[in-house]
Tab-separated table of C-alpha atoms in Angstrom:
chain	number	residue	atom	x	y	z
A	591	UNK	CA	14.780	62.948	97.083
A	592	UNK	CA	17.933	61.043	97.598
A	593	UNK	CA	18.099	57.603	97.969
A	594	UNK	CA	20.538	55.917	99.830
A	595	UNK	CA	21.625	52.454	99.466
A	596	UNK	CA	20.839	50.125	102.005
A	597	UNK	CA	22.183	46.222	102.449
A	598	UNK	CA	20.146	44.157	104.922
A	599	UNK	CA	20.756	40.515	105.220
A	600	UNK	CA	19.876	38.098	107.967
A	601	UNK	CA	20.624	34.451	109.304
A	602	UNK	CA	20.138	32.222	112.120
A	603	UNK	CA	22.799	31.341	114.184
A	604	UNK	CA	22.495	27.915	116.477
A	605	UNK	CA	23.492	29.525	119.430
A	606	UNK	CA	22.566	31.492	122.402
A	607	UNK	CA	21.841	35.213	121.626
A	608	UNK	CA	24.472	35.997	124.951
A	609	UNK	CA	27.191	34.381	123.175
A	610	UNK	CA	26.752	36.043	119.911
A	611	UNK	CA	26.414	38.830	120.918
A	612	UNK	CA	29.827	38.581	123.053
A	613	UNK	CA	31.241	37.659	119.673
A	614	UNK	CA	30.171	40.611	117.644
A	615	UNK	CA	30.577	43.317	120.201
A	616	UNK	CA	34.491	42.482	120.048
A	617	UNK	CA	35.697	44.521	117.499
A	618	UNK	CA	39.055	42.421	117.035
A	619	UNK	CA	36.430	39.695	115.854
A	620	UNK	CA	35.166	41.653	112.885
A	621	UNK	CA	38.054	40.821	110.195
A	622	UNK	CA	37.556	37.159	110.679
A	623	UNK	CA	33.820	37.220	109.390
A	624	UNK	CA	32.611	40.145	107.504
A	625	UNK	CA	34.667	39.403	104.363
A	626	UNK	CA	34.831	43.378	103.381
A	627	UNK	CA	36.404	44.523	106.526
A	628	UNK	CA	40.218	44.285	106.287
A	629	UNK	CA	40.866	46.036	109.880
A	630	UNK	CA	39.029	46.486	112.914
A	631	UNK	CA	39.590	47.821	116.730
A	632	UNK	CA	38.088	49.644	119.531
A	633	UNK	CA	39.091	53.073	120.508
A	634	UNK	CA	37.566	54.100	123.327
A	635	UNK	CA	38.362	52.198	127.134
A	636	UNK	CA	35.897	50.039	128.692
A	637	UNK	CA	32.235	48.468	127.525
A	638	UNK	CA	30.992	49.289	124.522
A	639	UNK	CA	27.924	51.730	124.756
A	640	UNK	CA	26.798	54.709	123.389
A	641	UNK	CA	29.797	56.883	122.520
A	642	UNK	CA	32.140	54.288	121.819
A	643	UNK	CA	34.187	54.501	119.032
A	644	UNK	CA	35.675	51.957	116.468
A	645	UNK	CA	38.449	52.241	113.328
A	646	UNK	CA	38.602	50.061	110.679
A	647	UNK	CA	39.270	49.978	107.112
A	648	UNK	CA	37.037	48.329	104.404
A	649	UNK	CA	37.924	46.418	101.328
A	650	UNK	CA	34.813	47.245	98.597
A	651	UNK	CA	35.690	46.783	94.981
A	652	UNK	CA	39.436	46.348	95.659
A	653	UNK	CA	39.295	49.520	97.074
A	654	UNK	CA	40.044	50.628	100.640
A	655	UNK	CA	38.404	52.692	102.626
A	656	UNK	CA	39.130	53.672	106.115
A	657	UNK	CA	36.186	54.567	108.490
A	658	UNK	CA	35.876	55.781	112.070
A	659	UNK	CA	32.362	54.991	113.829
A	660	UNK	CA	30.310	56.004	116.657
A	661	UNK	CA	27.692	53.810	118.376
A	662	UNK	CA	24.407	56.359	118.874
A	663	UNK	CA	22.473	53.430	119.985
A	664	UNK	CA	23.140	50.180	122.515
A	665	UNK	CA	20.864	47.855	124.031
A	666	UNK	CA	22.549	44.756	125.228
A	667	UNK	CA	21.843	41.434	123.347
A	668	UNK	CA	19.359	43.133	120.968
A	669	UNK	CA	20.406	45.948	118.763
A	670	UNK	CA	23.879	47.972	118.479
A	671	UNK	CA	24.154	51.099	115.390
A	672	UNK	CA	27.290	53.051	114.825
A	673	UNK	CA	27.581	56.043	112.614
A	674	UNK	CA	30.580	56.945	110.527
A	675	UNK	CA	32.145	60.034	112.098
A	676	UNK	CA	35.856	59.499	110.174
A	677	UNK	CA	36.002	58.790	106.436
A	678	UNK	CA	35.551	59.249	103.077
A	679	UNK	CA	31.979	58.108	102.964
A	680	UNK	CA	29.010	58.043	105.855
A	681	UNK	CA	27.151	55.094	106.594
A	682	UNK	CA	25.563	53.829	109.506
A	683	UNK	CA	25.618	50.298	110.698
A	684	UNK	CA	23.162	48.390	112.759
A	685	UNK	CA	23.030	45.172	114.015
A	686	UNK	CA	20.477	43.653	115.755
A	687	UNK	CA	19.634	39.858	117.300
A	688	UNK	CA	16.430	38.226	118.261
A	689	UNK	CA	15.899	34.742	120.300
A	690	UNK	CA	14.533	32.393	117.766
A	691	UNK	CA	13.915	28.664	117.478
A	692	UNK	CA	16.736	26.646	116.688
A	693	UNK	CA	19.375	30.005	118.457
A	694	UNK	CA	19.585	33.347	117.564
A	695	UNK	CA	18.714	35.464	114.254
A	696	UNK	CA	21.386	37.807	113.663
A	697	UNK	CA	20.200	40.832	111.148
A	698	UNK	CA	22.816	43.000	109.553
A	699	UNK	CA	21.905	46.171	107.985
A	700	UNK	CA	24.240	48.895	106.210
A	701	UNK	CA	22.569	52.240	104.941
A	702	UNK	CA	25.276	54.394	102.912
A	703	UNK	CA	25.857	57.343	101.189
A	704	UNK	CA	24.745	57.568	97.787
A	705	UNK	CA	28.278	57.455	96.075
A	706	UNK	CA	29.558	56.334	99.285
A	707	UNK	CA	30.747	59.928	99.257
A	708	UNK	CA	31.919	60.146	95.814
A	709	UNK	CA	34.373	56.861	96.070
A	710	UNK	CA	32.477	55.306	93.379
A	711	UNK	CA	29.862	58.346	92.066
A	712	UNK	CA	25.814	57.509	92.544
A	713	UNK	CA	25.755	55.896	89.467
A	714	UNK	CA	27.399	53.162	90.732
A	715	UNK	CA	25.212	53.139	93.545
A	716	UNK	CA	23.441	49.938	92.429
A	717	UNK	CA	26.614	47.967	91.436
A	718	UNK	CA	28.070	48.272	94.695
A	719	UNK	CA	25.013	47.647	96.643
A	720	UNK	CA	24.784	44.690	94.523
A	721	UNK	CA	28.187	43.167	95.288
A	722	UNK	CA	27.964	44.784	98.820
A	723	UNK	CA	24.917	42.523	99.570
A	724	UNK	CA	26.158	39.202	98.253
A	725	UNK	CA	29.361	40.268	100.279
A	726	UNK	CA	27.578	40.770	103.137
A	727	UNK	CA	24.964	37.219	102.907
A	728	UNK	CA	28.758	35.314	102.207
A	729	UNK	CA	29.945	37.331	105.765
A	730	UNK	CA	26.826	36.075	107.526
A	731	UNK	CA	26.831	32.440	106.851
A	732	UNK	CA	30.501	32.675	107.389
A	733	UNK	CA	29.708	34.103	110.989
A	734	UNK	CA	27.122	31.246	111.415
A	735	UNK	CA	29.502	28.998	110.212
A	736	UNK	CA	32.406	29.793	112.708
A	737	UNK	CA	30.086	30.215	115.535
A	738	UNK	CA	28.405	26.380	115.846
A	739	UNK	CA	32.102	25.074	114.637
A	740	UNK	CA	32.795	23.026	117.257
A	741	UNK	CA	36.772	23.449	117.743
């Protein structure tokens, strides 16, 4: 059986779960939080639903790596997941909020190709999933961070 690496993370954010979710369904927004992603923009016209497309280009190991997603799945304020359709490597992306106490937790979650399609060969698996996920926790309390900055 084939594993495939997965990188969950998740933090509370102190505010509403309207207004962060406003935030991350902006693709332009994406560069200035998730410290891997270098590039990031919306295809498709209108709202973002099921069958919207993004482009962006990743920055993993001082490597780049463009990608082009689809989102199979869209509920409003509670869970988006896109699936890599352009690329060197498939991964699907999902990211979901919940009301809490205290605002709203965000949970980020990245399963991957083992290899992430050969870029870095399944041994590596591990090592990237490693630096991937302290990549990722750094992203979220950055997002956190800029979110309850009052400016």
């Amino acid at each position: 059986m084939i594993t495939m690496p997965v990188v969950e993370q998740s933090v509370v954010i102190a505010r509403p779960t309207s207004e962060v979710w406003a935030f991350l369904t902006d693709a332009a927004n994406w560069p200035s939080w998730e410290a891997s992603i270098v590039e990031c923009e919306q295809l498709t016209d209108g709202e973002l639903g099921v069958g919207t497309r993004w482009r962006g280009v990743n920055r993993i190991l001082g490597r780049k790596l463009d990608w082009g997603t689809e989102f199979v799945e869209y509920q409003p304020e509670k869970v988006a997941t896109s699936k890599s359709v352009e690329g060197k490597f498939g991964f699907t992306a999902t990211t979901r909020l919940e009301e809490v106490d205290g605002g709203t937790l965000f949970t980020y979650r990245v399963d991957s190709e083992s290899g992430l399609g050969g870029v870095f060969g399944k041994l590596a698996d591990p090592i990237v999933a490693k630096a991937y996920s302290r990549t990722m926790r750094a992203s979220l309390d950055n997002l956190a961070d800029l979110l309850t900055t009052d400016t």
